[in-house]
PDB file of C-alpha atoms in Angstrom:
ATOM      1  CA  MET A1387     -15.142 -22.074   1.822  1.00  0.00           C
ATOM      2  CA  SER A1388     -18.405 -20.443   2.930  1.00  0.00           C
ATOM      3  CA  THR A1389     -17.576 -18.313   5.982  1.00  0.00           C
ATOM      4  CA  GLN A1390     -13.798 -18.658   5.888  1.00  0.00           C
ATOM      5  CA  ASN A1391     -11.785 -15.455   5.730  1.00  0.00           C
ATOM      6  CA  ILE A1392      -9.269 -14.716   2.998  1.00  0.00           C
ATOM      7  CA  VAL A1393      -6.227 -13.032   4.536  1.00  0.00           C
ATOM      8  CA  LEU A1394      -3.677 -11.049   2.536  1.00  0.00           C
ATOM      9  CA  SER A1395      -0.293 -10.539   4.156  1.00  0.00           C
ATOM     10  CA  GLY A1396       2.930  -8.981   2.974  1.00  0.00           C
ATOM     11  CA  PHE A1397       5.261  -6.058   3.392  1.00  0.00           C
ATOM     12  CA  MET A1398       4.043  -2.456   3.320  1.00  0.00           C
ATOM     13  CA  GLY A1399       3.197  -1.513  -0.256  1.00  0.00           C
ATOM     14  CA  SER A1400       2.837  -5.077  -1.538  1.00  0.00           C
ATOM     15  CA  GLY A1401      -0.725  -4.424  -2.728  1.00  0.00           C
ATOM     16  CA  LYS A1402      -2.753  -6.004   0.070  1.00  0.00           C
ATOM     17  CA  SER A1403      -5.479  -3.350   0.208  1.00  0.00           C
ATOM     18  CA  THR A1404      -5.809  -3.038  -3.553  1.00  0.00           C
ATOM     19  CA  ILE A1405      -5.991  -6.804  -4.121  1.00  0.00           C
ATOM     20  CA  ALA A1406      -8.356  -7.227  -1.152  1.00  0.00           C
ATOM     21  CA  LYS A1407     -10.844  -4.786  -2.703  1.00  0.00           C
ATOM     22  CA  ALA A1408     -10.772  -6.677  -5.997  1.00  0.00           C
ATOM     23  CA  LEU A1409     -11.185 -10.061  -4.279  1.00  0.00           C
ATOM     24  CA  ALA A1410     -13.997  -8.886  -2.009  1.00  0.00           C
ATOM     25  CA  THR A1411     -15.946  -7.587  -4.988  1.00  0.00           C
ATOM     26  CA  ASN A1412     -15.428 -10.813  -6.911  1.00  0.00           C
ATOM     27  CA  LEU A1413     -16.228 -13.114  -3.975  1.00  0.00           C
ATOM     28  CA  ASP A1414     -19.093 -10.988  -2.606  1.00  0.00           C
ATOM     29  CA  LYS A1415     -17.411 -10.710   0.796  1.00  0.00           C
ATOM     30  CA  PHE A1416     -16.731  -7.802   3.122  1.00  0.00           C
ATOM     31  CA  MET A1417     -13.312  -6.193   2.823  1.00  0.00           C
ATOM     32  CA  LEU A1418     -11.522  -5.162   6.002  1.00  0.00           C
ATOM     33  CA  ASP A1419      -8.310  -3.152   5.956  1.00  0.00           C
ATOM     34  CA  CYS A1420      -6.349  -3.548   9.189  1.00  0.00           C
ATOM     35  CA  ASP A1421      -4.633  -0.188   8.758  1.00  0.00           C
ATOM     36  CA  TYR A1422      -8.000   1.581   8.850  1.00  0.00           C
ATOM     37  CA  ILE A1423      -9.372  -0.616  11.639  1.00  0.00           C
ATOM     38  CA  LEU A1424      -6.343   0.189  13.780  1.00  0.00           C
ATOM     39  CA  GLU A1425      -6.762   3.889  13.077  1.00  0.00           C
ATOM     40  CA  GLY A1426     -10.430   3.624  14.037  1.00  0.00           C
ATOM     41  CA  PHE A1427      -9.639   1.815  17.294  1.00  0.00           C
ATOM     42  CA  ASN A1428      -7.154   4.521  18.245  1.00  0.00           C
ATOM     43  CA  ALA A1429      -8.772   7.581  16.649  1.00  0.00           C
ATOM     44  CA  MET A1430      -5.455   8.504  15.029  1.00  0.00           C
ATOM     45  CA  LYS A1431      -3.195   7.519  12.161  1.00  0.00           C
ATOM     46  CA  ALA A1432      -0.839   4.606  12.808  1.00  0.00           C
ATOM     47  CA  LYS A1433       2.255   6.765  12.303  1.00  0.00           C
ATOM     48  CA  ASP A1434       0.903   9.312  14.823  1.00  0.00           C
ATOM     49  CA  MET A1435       0.160   6.596  17.366  1.00  0.00           C
ATOM     50  CA  ARG A1436       3.689   5.223  17.059  1.00  0.00           C
ATOM     51  CA  ALA A1437       5.203   8.695  17.388  1.00  0.00           C
ATOM     52  CA  LYS A1438       3.066   9.595  20.401  1.00  0.00           C
ATOM     53  CA  PHE A1439       2.985   6.291  22.329  1.00  0.00           C
ATOM     54  CA  GLY A1440       5.851   4.180  20.930  1.00  0.00           C
ATOM     55  CA  ASP A1441       6.189   0.758  19.352  1.00  0.00           C
ATOM     56  CA  LEU A1442       5.003  -1.227  22.372  1.00  0.00           C
ATOM     57  CA  ALA A1443       1.656   0.576  22.544  1.00  0.00           C
ATOM     58  CA  PHE A1444       1.314   0.162  18.788  1.00  0.00           C
ATOM     59  CA  LYS A1445       1.907  -3.603  19.030  1.00  0.00           C
ATOM     60  CA  ILE A1446      -0.561  -3.919  21.909  1.00  0.00           C
ATOM     61  CA  SER A1447      -3.150  -2.157  19.775  1.00  0.00           C
ATOM     62  CA  GLN A1448      -2.369  -4.487  16.850  1.00  0.00           C
ATOM     63  CA  GLU A1449      -2.801  -7.499  19.092  1.00  0.00           C
ATOM     64  CA  LYS A1450      -6.197  -6.264  20.344  1.00  0.00           C
ATOM     65  CA  MET A1451      -7.308  -5.763  16.753  1.00  0.00           C
ATOM     66  CA  PHE A1452      -5.999  -9.221  15.828  1.00  0.00           C
ATOM     67  CA  LEU A1453      -8.015 -10.838  18.634  1.00  0.00           C
ATOM     68  CA  PHE A1454     -11.116  -8.905  17.585  1.00  0.00           C
ATOM     69  CA  LEU A1455     -10.732 -10.124  13.999  1.00  0.00           C
ATOM     70  CA  LYS A1456      -9.985 -13.690  15.082  1.00  0.00           C
ATOM     71  CA  ASN A1457     -13.010 -13.903  17.372  1.00  0.00           C
ATOM     72  CA  SER A1458     -15.552 -11.804  15.492  1.00  0.00           C
ATOM     73  CA  VAL A1459     -14.946 -11.716  11.740  1.00  0.00           C
ATOM     74  CA  LYS A1460     -16.090 -14.342   9.239  1.00  0.00           C
ATOM     75  CA  ASN A1461     -16.698 -14.413   5.490  1.00  0.00           C
ATOM     76  CA  SER A1462     -14.413 -11.464   4.780  1.00  0.00           C
ATOM     77  CA  VAL A1463     -11.291 -10.501   2.888  1.00  0.00           C
ATOM     78  CA  ILE A1464      -8.765  -9.062   5.331  1.00  0.00           C
ATOM     79  CA  ALA A1465      -5.880  -6.853   4.219  1.00  0.00           C
ATOM     80  CA  THR A1466      -3.430  -7.068   7.102  1.00  0.00           C
ATOM     81  CA  GLY A1467      -1.107  -4.268   8.057  1.00  0.00           C
ATOM     82  CA  GLY A1468       2.373  -4.587   6.610  1.00  0.00           C
ATOM     83  CA  ASN A1469       3.835  -4.604  10.092  1.00  0.00           C
ATOM     84  CA  MET A1470       1.759  -7.503  11.412  1.00  0.00           C
ATOM     85  CA  HIS A1471       4.338 -10.202  10.587  1.00  0.00           C
ATOM     86  CA  TRP A1472       4.773 -11.036  14.269  1.00  0.00           C
ATOM     87  CA  LEU A1473       1.149 -12.195  14.686  1.00  0.00           C
ATOM     88  CA  SER A1474      -0.198 -15.643  13.700  1.00  0.00           C
ATOM     89  CA  LEU A1475      -2.080 -14.334  10.682  1.00  0.00           C
ATOM     90  CA  ASN A1476      -3.079 -17.804   9.498  1.00  0.00           C
ATOM     91  CA  GLU A1477      -5.372 -17.976  12.538  1.00  0.00           C
ATOM     92  CA  LEU A1478      -7.570 -15.363  10.840  1.00  0.00           C
ATOM     93  CA  GLY A1479      -8.265 -17.515   7.770  1.00  0.00           C
ATOM     94  CA  VAL A1480      -6.568 -18.738   4.614  1.00  0.00           C
ATOM     95  CA  ASN A1481      -3.405 -16.646   4.382  1.00  0.00           C
ATOM     96  CA  PHE A1482      -2.049 -15.498   1.014  1.00  0.00           C
ATOM     97  CA  TYR A1483       1.393 -13.909   1.250  1.00  0.00           C
ATOM     98  CA  LEU A1484       1.877 -11.268  -1.445  1.00  0.00           C
ATOM     99  CA  LYS A1485       5.618 -11.610  -1.951  1.00  0.00           C
ATOM    100  CA  THR A1486       6.947  -8.457  -3.554  1.00  0.00           C
ATOM    101  CA  SER A1487      10.535  -7.365  -4.132  1.00  0.00           C
ATOM    102  CA  PHE A1488      11.709  -4.237  -2.360  1.00  0.00           C
ATOM    103  CA  GLU A1489      12.414  -2.624  -5.729  1.00  0.00           C
ATOM    104  CA  THR A1490       8.830  -3.207  -6.885  1.00  0.00           C
ATOM    105  CA  ILE A1491       7.446  -1.807  -3.630  1.00  0.00           C
ATOM    106  CA  ILE A1492       9.515   1.371  -3.966  1.00  0.00           C
ATOM    107  CA  ASP A1493       8.501   1.704  -7.610  1.00  0.00           C
ATOM    108  CA  ARG A1494       4.792   1.363  -6.740  1.00  0.00           C
ATOM    109  CA  LEU A1495       4.908   3.728  -3.783  1.00  0.00           C
ATOM    110  CA  SER A1496       6.979   6.332  -5.642  1.00  0.00           C
ATOM    111  CA  LYS A1497       4.149   6.859  -8.108  1.00  0.00           C
ATOM    112  CA  ASP A1498       2.221   8.680  -5.366  1.00  0.00           C
ATOM    113  CA  LYS A1499       4.239  10.921  -3.034  1.00  0.00           C
ATOM    114  CA  ASN A1500       1.584  10.572  -0.322  1.00  0.00           C
ATOM    115  CA  GLU A1501       2.097   6.803  -0.198  1.00  0.00           C
ATOM    116  CA  LEU A1502       5.743   7.155   0.805  1.00  0.00           C
ATOM    117  CA  GLU A1503       5.022  10.004   3.221  1.00  0.00           C
ATOM    118  CA  LYS A1504       2.376   8.083   5.165  1.00  0.00           C
ATOM    119  CA  ARG A1505       4.855   5.254   5.781  1.00  0.00           C
ATOM    120  CA  PRO A1506       7.611   6.649   8.041  1.00  0.00           C
ATOM    121  CA  ILE A1507       9.832   3.578   7.635  1.00  0.00           C
ATOM    122  CA  PHE A1508      10.535   4.658   4.051  1.00  0.00           C
ATOM    123  CA  GLN A1509      12.202   7.869   5.233  1.00  0.00           C
ATOM    124  CA  ASP A1510      15.232   5.623   5.821  1.00  0.00           C
ATOM    125  CA  MET A1511      15.482   3.325   2.794  1.00  0.00           C
ATOM    126  CA  GLN A1512      18.253   1.188   4.299  1.00  0.00           C
ATOM    127  CA  LYS A1513      16.156   0.534   7.391  1.00  0.00           C
ATOM    128  CA  ALA A1514      13.103  -0.253   5.249  1.00  0.00           C
ATOM    129  CA  CYS A1515      15.087  -2.642   3.048  1.00  0.00           C
ATOM    130  CA  LYS A1516      16.527  -4.403   6.108  1.00  0.00           C
ATOM    131  CA  LEU A1517      13.042  -4.823   7.590  1.00  0.00           C
ATOM    132  CA  HIS A1518      11.777  -6.163   4.256  1.00  0.00           C
ATOM    133  CA  VAL A1519      14.506  -8.833   4.269  1.00  0.00           C
ATOM    134  CA  GLN A1520      13.904  -9.677   7.943  1.00  0.00           C
ATOM    135  CA  THR A1521      10.149 -10.171   7.553  1.00  0.00           C
ATOM    136  CA  GLN A1522      10.043 -12.251   4.354  1.00  0.00           C
ATOM    137  CA  ASP A1523      10.667 -15.587   6.076  1.00  0.00           C
ATOM    138  CA  LYS A1524       8.069 -14.903   8.765  1.00  0.00           C
ATOM    139  CA  PHE A1525       5.412 -13.980   6.195  1.00  0.00           C
ATOM    140  CA  SER A1526       6.317 -17.033   4.121  1.00  0.00           C
ATOM    141  CA  GLN A1527       6.186 -19.434   7.077  1.00  0.00           C
ATOM    142  CA  MET A1528       2.702 -18.270   8.089  1.00  0.00           C
ATOM    143  CA  ALA A1529       1.265 -18.336   4.589  1.00  0.00           C
ATOM    144  CA  ASP A1530      -0.942 -21.055   3.215  1.00  0.00           C
ATOM    145  CA  PHE A1531      -0.042 -19.775  -0.257  1.00  0.00           C
ATOM    146  CA  THR A1532       2.648 -17.442  -1.593  1.00  0.00           C
ATOM    147  CA  ILE A1533       1.869 -15.220  -4.575  1.00  0.00           C
ATOM    148  CA  VAL A1534       4.784 -13.428  -6.239  1.00  0.00           C
ATOM    149  CA  THR A1535       3.391 -10.069  -7.356  1.00  0.00           C
ATOM    150  CA  ASP A1536       6.361  -8.568  -9.218  1.00  0.00           C
ATOM    151  CA  ASP A1537       5.488  -7.603 -12.805  1.00  0.00           C
ATOM    152  CA  LYS A1538       1.843  -8.662 -12.341  1.00  0.00           C
ATOM    153  CA  SER A1539      -1.301  -6.581 -12.651  1.00  0.00           C
ATOM    154  CA  ILE A1540      -3.934  -6.361  -9.934  1.00  0.00           C
ATOM    155  CA  GLU A1541      -6.211  -8.453 -12.128  1.00  0.00           C
ATOM    156  CA  LEU A1542      -3.593 -11.180 -12.604  1.00  0.00           C
ATOM    157  CA  VAL A1543      -2.820 -11.448  -8.876  1.00  0.00           C
ATOM    158  CA  LYS A1544      -6.539 -11.491  -8.059  1.00  0.00           C
ATOM    159  CA  ASP A1545      -7.159 -14.246 -10.626  1.00  0.00           C
ATOM    160  CA  GLU A1546      -4.232 -16.289  -9.307  1.00  0.00           C
ATOM    161  CA  ILE A1547      -5.722 -16.169  -5.805  1.00  0.00           C
ATOM    162  CA  LEU A1548      -9.220 -16.988  -7.082  1.00  0.00           C
ATOM    163  CA  ASN A1549      -7.849 -20.009  -8.957  1.00  0.00           C
ATOM    164  CA  LEU A1550      -6.114 -21.268  -5.818  1.00  0.00           C
ATOM    165  CA  ILE A1551      -9.322 -20.829  -3.851  1.00  0.00           C
ATOM    166  CA  LYS A1552     -11.261 -22.860  -6.428  1.00  0.00           C
ATOM    167  CA  GLU A1553      -8.610 -25.591  -6.673  1.00  0.00           C
ATOM    168  CA  LYS A1554      -7.528 -25.977  -3.060  1.00  0.00           C
ATOM    169  CA  LEU A1555     -10.330 -24.792  -0.796  1.00  0.00           C
TER     170      LEU A1555
END
């Protein structure tokens, strides 16, 4: 597996960043969080960029970041943004889809008020639920592996991914 990236995809709040940190530590790889990279590229929070410039500008920025990662990043664990389902994430490396029920996502995010507030989509739960349903197939189709995260600890999900890496890669 040497320089191959490990990519974590999934809906907002599925645990990508948290699991990526645990994997990066275990695998001795760099951890890159696309949400923070995007904010760095634009010198503003993602929600502020969307509000100020609109969805098209946001997607263009995501695509630029995607191309940067694809062409420049190796030997890393990449936590993708939860709204990157429209990009070919498997081109970045081995893609693990963290499949998480909407109920579990809401439960996790509700434990910290700031987590819900920094994700504007969750201001309208019906809209968020609809988007969750709409994106599941796309995430699943792009994934090399699907990991169901409901009722699993960070450690258990991390170990499941590590076992797949050892067995399959």
